[in-house]
XYZ file of C-alpha atoms in Angstrom:
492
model
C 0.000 0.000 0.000
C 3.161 2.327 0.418
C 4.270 1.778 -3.366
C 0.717 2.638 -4.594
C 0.699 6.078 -1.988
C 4.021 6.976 -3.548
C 3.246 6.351 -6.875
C 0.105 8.067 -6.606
C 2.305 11.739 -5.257
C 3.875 10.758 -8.505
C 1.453 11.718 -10.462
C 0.325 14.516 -12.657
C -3.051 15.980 -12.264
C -3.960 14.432 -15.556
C -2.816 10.925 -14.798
C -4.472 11.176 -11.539
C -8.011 11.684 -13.025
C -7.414 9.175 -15.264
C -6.522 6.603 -12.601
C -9.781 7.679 -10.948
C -11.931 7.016 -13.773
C -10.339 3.797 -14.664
C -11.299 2.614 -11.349
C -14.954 4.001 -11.740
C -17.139 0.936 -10.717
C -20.768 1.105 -9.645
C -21.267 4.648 -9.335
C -22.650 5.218 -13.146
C -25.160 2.636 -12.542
C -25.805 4.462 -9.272
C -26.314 7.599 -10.928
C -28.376 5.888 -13.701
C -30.861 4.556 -11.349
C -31.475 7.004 -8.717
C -31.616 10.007 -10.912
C -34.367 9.133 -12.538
C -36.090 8.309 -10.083
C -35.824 11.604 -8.204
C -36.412 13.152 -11.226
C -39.822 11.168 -11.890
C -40.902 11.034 -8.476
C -42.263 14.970 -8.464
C -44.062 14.326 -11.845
C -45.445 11.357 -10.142
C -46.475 12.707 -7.142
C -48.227 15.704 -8.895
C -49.814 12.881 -11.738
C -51.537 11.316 -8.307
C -52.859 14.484 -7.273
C -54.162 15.548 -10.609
C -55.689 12.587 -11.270
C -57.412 12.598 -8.317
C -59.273 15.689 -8.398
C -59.930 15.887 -12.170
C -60.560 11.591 -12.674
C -61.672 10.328 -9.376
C -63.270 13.555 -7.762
C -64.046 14.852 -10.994
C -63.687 18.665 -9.279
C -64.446 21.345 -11.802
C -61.026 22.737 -13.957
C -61.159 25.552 -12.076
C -60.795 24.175 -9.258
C -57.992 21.698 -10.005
C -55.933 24.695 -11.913
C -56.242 26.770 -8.361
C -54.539 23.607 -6.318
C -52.021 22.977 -8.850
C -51.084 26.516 -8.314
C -51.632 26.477 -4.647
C -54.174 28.796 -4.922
C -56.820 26.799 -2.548
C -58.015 30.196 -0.521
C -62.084 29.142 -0.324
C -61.360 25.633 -1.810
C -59.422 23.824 1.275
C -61.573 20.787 1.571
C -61.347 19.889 -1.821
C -57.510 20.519 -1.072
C -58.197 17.916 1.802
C -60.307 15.708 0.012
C -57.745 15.379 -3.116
C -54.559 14.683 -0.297
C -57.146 12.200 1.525
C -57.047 10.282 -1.509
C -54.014 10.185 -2.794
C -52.734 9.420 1.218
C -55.230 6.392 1.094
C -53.627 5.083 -2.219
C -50.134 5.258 -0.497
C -51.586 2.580 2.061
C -51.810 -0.307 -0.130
C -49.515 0.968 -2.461
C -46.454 0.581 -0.010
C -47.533 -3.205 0.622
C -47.744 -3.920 -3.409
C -44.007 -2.253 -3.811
C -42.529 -3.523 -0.658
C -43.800 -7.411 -0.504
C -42.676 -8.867 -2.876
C -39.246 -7.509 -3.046
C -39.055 -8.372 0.828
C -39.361 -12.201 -0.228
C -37.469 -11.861 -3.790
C -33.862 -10.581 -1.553
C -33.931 -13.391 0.128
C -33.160 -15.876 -2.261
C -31.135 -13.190 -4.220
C -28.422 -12.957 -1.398
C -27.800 -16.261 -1.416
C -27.447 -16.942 -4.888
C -25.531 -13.774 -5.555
C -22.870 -15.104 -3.066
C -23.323 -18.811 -4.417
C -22.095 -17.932 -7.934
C -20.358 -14.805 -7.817
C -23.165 -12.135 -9.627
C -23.421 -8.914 -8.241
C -23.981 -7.548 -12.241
C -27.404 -8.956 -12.652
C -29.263 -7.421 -9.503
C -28.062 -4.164 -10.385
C -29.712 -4.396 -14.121
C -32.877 -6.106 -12.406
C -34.381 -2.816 -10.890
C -33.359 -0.822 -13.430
C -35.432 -3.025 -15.735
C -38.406 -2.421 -13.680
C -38.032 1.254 -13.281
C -37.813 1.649 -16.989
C -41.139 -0.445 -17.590
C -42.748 2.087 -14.704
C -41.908 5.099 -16.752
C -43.354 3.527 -20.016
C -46.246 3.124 -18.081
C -46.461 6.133 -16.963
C -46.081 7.828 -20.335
C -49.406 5.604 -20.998
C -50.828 6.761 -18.150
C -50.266 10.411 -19.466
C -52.157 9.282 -22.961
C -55.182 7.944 -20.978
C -55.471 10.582 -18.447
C -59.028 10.578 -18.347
C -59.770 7.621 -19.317
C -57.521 5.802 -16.318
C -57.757 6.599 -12.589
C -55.574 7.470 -10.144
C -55.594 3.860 -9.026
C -54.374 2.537 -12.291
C -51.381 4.745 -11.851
C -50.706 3.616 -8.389
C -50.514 0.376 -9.850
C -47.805 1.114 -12.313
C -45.778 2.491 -9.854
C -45.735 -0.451 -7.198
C -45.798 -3.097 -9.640
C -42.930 -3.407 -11.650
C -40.482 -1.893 -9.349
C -41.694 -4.861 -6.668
C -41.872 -7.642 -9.620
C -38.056 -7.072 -10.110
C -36.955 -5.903 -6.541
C -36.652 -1.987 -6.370
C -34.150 -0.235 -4.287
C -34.012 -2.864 -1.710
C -32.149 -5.275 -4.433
C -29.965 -2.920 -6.122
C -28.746 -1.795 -2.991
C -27.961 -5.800 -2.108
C -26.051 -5.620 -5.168
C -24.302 -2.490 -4.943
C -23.222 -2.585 -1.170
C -22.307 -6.428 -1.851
C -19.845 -5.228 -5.055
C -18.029 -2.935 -2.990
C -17.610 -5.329 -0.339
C -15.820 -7.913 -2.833
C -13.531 -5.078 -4.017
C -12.340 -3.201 -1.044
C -10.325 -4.212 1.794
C -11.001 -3.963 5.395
C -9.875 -0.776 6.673
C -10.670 1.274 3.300
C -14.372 -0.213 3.106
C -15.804 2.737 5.788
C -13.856 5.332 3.270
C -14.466 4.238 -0.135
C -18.245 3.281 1.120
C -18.513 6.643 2.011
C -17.239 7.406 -1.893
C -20.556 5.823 -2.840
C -22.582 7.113 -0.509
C -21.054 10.776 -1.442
C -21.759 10.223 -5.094
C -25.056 8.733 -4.174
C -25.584 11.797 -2.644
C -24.700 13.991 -5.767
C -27.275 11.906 -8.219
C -29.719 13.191 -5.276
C -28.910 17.175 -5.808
C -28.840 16.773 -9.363
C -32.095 14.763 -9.840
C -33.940 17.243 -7.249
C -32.345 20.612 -8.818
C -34.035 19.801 -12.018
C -37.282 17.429 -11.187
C -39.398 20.901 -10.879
C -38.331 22.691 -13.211
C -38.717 19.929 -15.838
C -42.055 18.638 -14.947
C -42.984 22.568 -15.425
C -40.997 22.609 -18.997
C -41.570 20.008 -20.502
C -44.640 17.922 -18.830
C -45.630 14.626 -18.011
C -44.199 12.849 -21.471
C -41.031 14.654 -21.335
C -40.067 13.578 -17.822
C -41.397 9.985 -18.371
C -39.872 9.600 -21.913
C -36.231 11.393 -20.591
C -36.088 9.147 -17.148
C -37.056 5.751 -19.501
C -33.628 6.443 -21.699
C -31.667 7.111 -18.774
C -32.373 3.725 -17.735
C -31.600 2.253 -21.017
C -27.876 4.271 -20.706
C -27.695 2.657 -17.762
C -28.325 -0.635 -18.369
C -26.046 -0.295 -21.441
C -23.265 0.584 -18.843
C -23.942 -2.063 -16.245
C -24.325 -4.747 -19.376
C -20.941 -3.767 -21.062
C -18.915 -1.937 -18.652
C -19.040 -3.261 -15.709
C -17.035 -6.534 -14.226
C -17.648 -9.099 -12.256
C -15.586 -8.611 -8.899
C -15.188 -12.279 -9.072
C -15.187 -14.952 -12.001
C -18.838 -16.513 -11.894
C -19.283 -20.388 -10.716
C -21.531 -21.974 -13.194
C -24.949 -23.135 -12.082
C -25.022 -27.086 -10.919
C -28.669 -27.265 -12.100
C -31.538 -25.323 -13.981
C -31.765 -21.769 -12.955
C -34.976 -21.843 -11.569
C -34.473 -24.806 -9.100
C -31.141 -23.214 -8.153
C -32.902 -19.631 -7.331
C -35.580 -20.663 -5.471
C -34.212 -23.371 -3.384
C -35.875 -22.622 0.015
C -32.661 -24.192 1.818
C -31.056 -20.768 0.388
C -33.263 -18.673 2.525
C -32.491 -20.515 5.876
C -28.748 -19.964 4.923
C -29.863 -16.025 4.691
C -31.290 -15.930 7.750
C -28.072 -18.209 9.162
C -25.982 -15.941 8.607
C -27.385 -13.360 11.277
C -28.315 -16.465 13.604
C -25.983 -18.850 14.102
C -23.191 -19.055 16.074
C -19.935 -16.925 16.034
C -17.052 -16.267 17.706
C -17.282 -13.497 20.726
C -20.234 -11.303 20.781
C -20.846 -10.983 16.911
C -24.210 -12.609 16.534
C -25.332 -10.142 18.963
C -23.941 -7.437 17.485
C -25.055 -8.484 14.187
C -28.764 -9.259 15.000
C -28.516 -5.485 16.899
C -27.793 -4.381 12.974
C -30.774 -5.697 11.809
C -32.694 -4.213 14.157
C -31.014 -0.653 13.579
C -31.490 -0.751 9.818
C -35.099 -1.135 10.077
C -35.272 2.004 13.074
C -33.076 3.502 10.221
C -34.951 3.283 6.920
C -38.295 3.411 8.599
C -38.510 6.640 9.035
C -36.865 7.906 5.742
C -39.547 5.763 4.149
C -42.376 7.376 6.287
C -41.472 11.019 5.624
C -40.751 10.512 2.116
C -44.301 8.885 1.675
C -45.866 12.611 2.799
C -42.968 15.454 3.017
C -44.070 16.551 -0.238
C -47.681 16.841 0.548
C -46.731 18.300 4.001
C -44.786 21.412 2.687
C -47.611 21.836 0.171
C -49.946 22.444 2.611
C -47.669 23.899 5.228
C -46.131 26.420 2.867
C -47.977 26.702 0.007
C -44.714 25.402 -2.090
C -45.181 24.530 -5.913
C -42.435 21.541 -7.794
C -39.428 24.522 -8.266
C -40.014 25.425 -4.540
C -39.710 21.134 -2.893
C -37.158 20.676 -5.985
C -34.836 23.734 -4.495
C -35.419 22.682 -0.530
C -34.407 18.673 -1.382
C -31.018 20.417 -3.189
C -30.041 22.331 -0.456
C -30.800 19.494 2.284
C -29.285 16.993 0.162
C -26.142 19.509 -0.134
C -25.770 20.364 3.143
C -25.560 16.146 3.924
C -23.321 15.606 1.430
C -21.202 18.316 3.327
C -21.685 16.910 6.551
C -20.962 13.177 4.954
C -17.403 14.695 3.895
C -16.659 15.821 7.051
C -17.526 12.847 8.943
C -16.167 10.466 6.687
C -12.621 12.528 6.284
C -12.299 14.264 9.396
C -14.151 12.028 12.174
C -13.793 8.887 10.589
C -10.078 9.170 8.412
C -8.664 11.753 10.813
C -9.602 11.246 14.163
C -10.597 7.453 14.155
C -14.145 7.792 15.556
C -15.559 4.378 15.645
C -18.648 3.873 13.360
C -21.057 3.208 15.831
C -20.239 6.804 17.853
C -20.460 7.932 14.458
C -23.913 6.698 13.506
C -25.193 7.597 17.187
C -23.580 11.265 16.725
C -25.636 11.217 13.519
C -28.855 9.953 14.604
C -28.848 12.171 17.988
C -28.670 15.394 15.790
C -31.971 14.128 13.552
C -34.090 13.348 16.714
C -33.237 16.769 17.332
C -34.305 18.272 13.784
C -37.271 16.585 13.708
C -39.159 18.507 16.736
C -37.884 21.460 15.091
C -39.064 20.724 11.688
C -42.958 19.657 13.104
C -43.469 23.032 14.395
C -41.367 25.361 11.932
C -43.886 28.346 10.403
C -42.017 29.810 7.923
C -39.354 28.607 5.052
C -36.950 30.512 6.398
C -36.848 28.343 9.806
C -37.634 25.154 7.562
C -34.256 25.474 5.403
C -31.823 26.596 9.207
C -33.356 23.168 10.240
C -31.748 21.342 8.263
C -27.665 22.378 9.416
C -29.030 20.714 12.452
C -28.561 17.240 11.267
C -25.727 18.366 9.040
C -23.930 14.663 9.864
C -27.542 12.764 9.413
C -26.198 11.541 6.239
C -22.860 9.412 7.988
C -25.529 7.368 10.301
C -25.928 5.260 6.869
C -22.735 5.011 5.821
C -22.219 3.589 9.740
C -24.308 1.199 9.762
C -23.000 -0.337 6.679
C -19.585 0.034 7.290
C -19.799 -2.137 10.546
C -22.224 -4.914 8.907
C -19.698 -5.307 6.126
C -16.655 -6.001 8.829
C -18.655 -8.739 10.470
C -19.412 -10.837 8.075
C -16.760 -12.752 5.642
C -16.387 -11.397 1.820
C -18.467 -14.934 1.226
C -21.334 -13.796 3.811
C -21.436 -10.361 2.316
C -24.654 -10.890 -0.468
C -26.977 -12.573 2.398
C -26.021 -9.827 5.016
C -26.886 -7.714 2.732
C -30.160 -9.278 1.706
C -31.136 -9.051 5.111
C -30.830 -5.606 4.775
C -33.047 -5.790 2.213
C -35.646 -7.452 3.733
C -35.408 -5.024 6.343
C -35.578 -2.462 3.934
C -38.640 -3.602 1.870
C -40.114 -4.637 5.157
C -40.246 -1.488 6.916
C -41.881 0.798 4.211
C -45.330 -1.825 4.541
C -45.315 -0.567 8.500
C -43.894 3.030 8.282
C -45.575 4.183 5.509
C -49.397 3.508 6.310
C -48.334 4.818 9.957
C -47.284 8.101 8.288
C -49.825 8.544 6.113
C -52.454 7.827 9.270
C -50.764 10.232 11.290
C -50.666 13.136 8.734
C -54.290 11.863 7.743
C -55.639 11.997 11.232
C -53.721 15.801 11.999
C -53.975 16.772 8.577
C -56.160 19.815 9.428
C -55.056 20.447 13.267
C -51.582 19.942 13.665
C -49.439 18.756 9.810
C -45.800 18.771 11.206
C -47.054 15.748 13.770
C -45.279 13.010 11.869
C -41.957 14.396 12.644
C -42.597 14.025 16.183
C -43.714 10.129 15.459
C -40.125 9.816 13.670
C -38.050 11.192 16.258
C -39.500 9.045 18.772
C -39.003 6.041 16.326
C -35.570 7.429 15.702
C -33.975 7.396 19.823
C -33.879 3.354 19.073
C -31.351 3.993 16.464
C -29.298 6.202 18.451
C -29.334 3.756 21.906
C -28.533 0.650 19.277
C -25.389 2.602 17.924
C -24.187 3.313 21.535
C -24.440 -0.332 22.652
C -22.664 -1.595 19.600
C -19.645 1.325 20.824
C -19.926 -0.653 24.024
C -19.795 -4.200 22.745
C -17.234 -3.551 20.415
C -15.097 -2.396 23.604
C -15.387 -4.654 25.330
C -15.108 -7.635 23.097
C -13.349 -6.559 19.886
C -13.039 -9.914 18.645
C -14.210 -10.878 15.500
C -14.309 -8.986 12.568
C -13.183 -10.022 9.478
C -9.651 -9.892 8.023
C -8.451 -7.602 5.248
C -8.259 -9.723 1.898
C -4.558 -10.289 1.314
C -2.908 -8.888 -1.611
C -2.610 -12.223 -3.674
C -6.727 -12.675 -2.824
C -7.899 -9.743 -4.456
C -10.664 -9.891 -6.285
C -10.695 -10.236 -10.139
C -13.247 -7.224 -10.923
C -11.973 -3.785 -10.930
C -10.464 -3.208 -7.313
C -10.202 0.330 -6.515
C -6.769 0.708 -5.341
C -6.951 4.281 -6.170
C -8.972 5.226 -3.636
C -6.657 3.431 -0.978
C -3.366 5.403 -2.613
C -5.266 8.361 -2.346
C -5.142 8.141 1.293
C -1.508 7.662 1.554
């Protein structure tokens, strides 16, 4: 690791990009897949709500032009009445998109690990997100002749059908595992969650303002080739991190074996050395007290700030850059300077991280103005490293071999928790829509102090019985996909 730090001060500024981009991995297909998908998700989200006052309510034009402006003075309970709606839809809808991926990642874990794929789960969602937007671009064509329902449908189904997020995170997180090595994977993790965390910005600085330019088709048909590009990539581009082992039988026997999913679940259950089953079970808990709550504001933020401050698409596209900024800057500076520079242990990082939202979140429920909306936000400035934490320390207790069904677990977690966080949301913001708006915050920080005592006790088991995590892969193991030794010379 010395020779690659001294050959990397060798270099020109040139070379040194060009090292950098040679040892690009995942991170287009990353890009690829989540931009879109911010992108569509305010055309979406505005599709629901038009379609449910001018199909299902059938409310005069008038009436729907004035919300779509957020002109509702003398018109609030149709205002009601159309967020009613579309916050009943998001009930069921969460089940039909988080189901069936929750039982698909757990047979994709196992076999990703049994023969060495990471490349197909990443393609998988992206398939599915690219049939959404097609059928949303139908949707558009039969906008009067196809409820709101028909819609919802589109935009559960095929994203479940081939595994969503949930799965292409299995894949991702599971890919960098294979190429990193122990004590770089909190670091160059934190490289994906950073650029993760660009796609965001980008996606929600122009969402808005594209849905306004260019419509309905425009976003559907742009966000359906950005899927093919990155498909194209993923197909083409992008190695295997290790050389496949060929299938003993037919691929469907071999997929769905159910002895596959007991070896999922075996991996967080069975015995290991020292306190890591406890510590690793404690993970699974804290992932679902983690995504849970991203997954229940995200299912009514948009309509929240709507009604709370009369915002139009440009207005939410603006707010989710400037959060999504300010975490990227806080994600730097935990990752370089509490993590890199002064060692902090990822679990006193996550609980640093998840201490400062329980904070925000009181102060975003009863914030009155925009102003005191956006200074919220440098609250939980280091919200953003609480992920990268949890990660991190799942990836160093498991074996490189153990790395696709830890992750699946993850995934179930995360496919789980939307079914239970999401109709809670939505019943809370129902139920105070027209007293008290900002009461789902409060719901989430309570929800969130588990996350916060979880990363504490994993500080103190790790103390007190460090034994146990995995060993660095040695130089002659490396893996035969595209291993970023760049990023470890950078840190030399």
């Amino acid at each position: 690791m010395g020779e690659q730090g001294n050959e990397w001060k060798g270099m020109s500024v040139k070379q040194k990009l060009s090292k950098i981009f040679d040892n690009i991995t995942v991170e287009p297909i990353l890009a690829c897949y989540i931009l879109p998908n911010v992108i569509a998700s305010l055309a979406t989200a505005n599709m629901n709500l038009e379609k449910a006052c001018r199909v299902n309510l059938n409310y005069s034009q008038d009436i729907c032009d004035r919300i779509s402006v957020r002109n509702i003075t003398g018109i609030e309970r149709e205002e009601e009445e159309i967020q009613s709606l579309v916050v009943r839809m998001n009930y069921w809808q969460s089940i039909l998109r988080s189901s069936l991926p929750a039982l698909l990642i757990m047979f994709l874990g196992s076999f990703s690990d049994r023969t060495g794929r990471r490349k197909p789960f990443m393609l998988l969602p992206m398939s599915g997100e690219f049939m959404t937007s097609v059928g949303l671009i139908l949707c558009t064509y039969f906008f009067y002749e196809w409820p709101m329902e028909v819609a919802g449908v589109i935009e559960g189904l095929f994203p479940a059908l081939t595994g969503s997020w949930s799965t292409m995170f299995m894949a991702v997180f599971s890919y960098m595992g294979d190429v990193t090595t122990l004590e770089m994977r909190t670091v160059r993790l934190g490289v994906v969650s950073m650029f993760i965390s660009l796609a965001l910005p980008a996606g929600t600085l122009v969402s808005g303002v594209l849905y306004q330019a260019i419509g309905f088709y425009g976003v559907f048909a742009t966000v359906a080739v950005m899927y093919v590009l990155g498909m194209t990539y993923g197909a083409f581009r992008l190695k295997e991190a290790r050389t496949p082992t060929p299938l003993s039988g037919p691929v469907c026997g071999e997929f769905f074996n159910p002895k596959h999913v007991k070896e999922t679940f075996r991996v967080a259950f069975k015995s290991r050395e020292g306190n890591l089953r406890t510590r690793i079970l404690l993970v699974m808990v804290l992932s679902v007290t983690i995504f849970g709550p991203i997954y229940g504001e995200q299912s009514v933020g948009y309509l929240f700030v709507r009604r709370r401050f009369k915002w139009d698409e440009v207005d939410f596209s603006l707010y989710s850059t400037y959060t999504t900024i300010v975490n990227l800057i806080g994600t730097a500076l935990g990752i370089s300077l509490l993590t890199h520079k002064l060692k902090m242990e990822d679990s006193m990082l996550g609980a640093v991280a998840y201490a400062s939202k329980v904070v925000a979140a009181f102060f975003y429920a009863f914030a009155s103005t925009s102003f005191s909306f956006y200074i919220v936000t440098l609250i939980e400035i280091l919200g953003g490293t609480g992920m990268i934490a949890m990660r991190s320390i799942a990836s160093k207790l498991v074996p490189s071999e153990e790395l696709g069904k830890i992750n699946s677990l993850f995934g179930v977690c995360e496919a789980v928790v939307p079914v239970l966080y999401q109709p809670l949301y939505s019943f809370v913001y129902y139920q105070t829509l027209s007293t008290f708006p900002g009461a789902f915050f409060i719901v989430g920080a309570i929800m969130t102090i588990p996350s916060v005592l979880i990363f504490l006790y994993l500080y103190y088991l790790q103390k007190v019985d460090p034994i146990g995590t995995v060993e660095p892969i040695p130089t002659s193991e490396k893996p035969k996909g595209q291993y970023n030794e760049t990023f470890e010379a950078m840190e030399m």
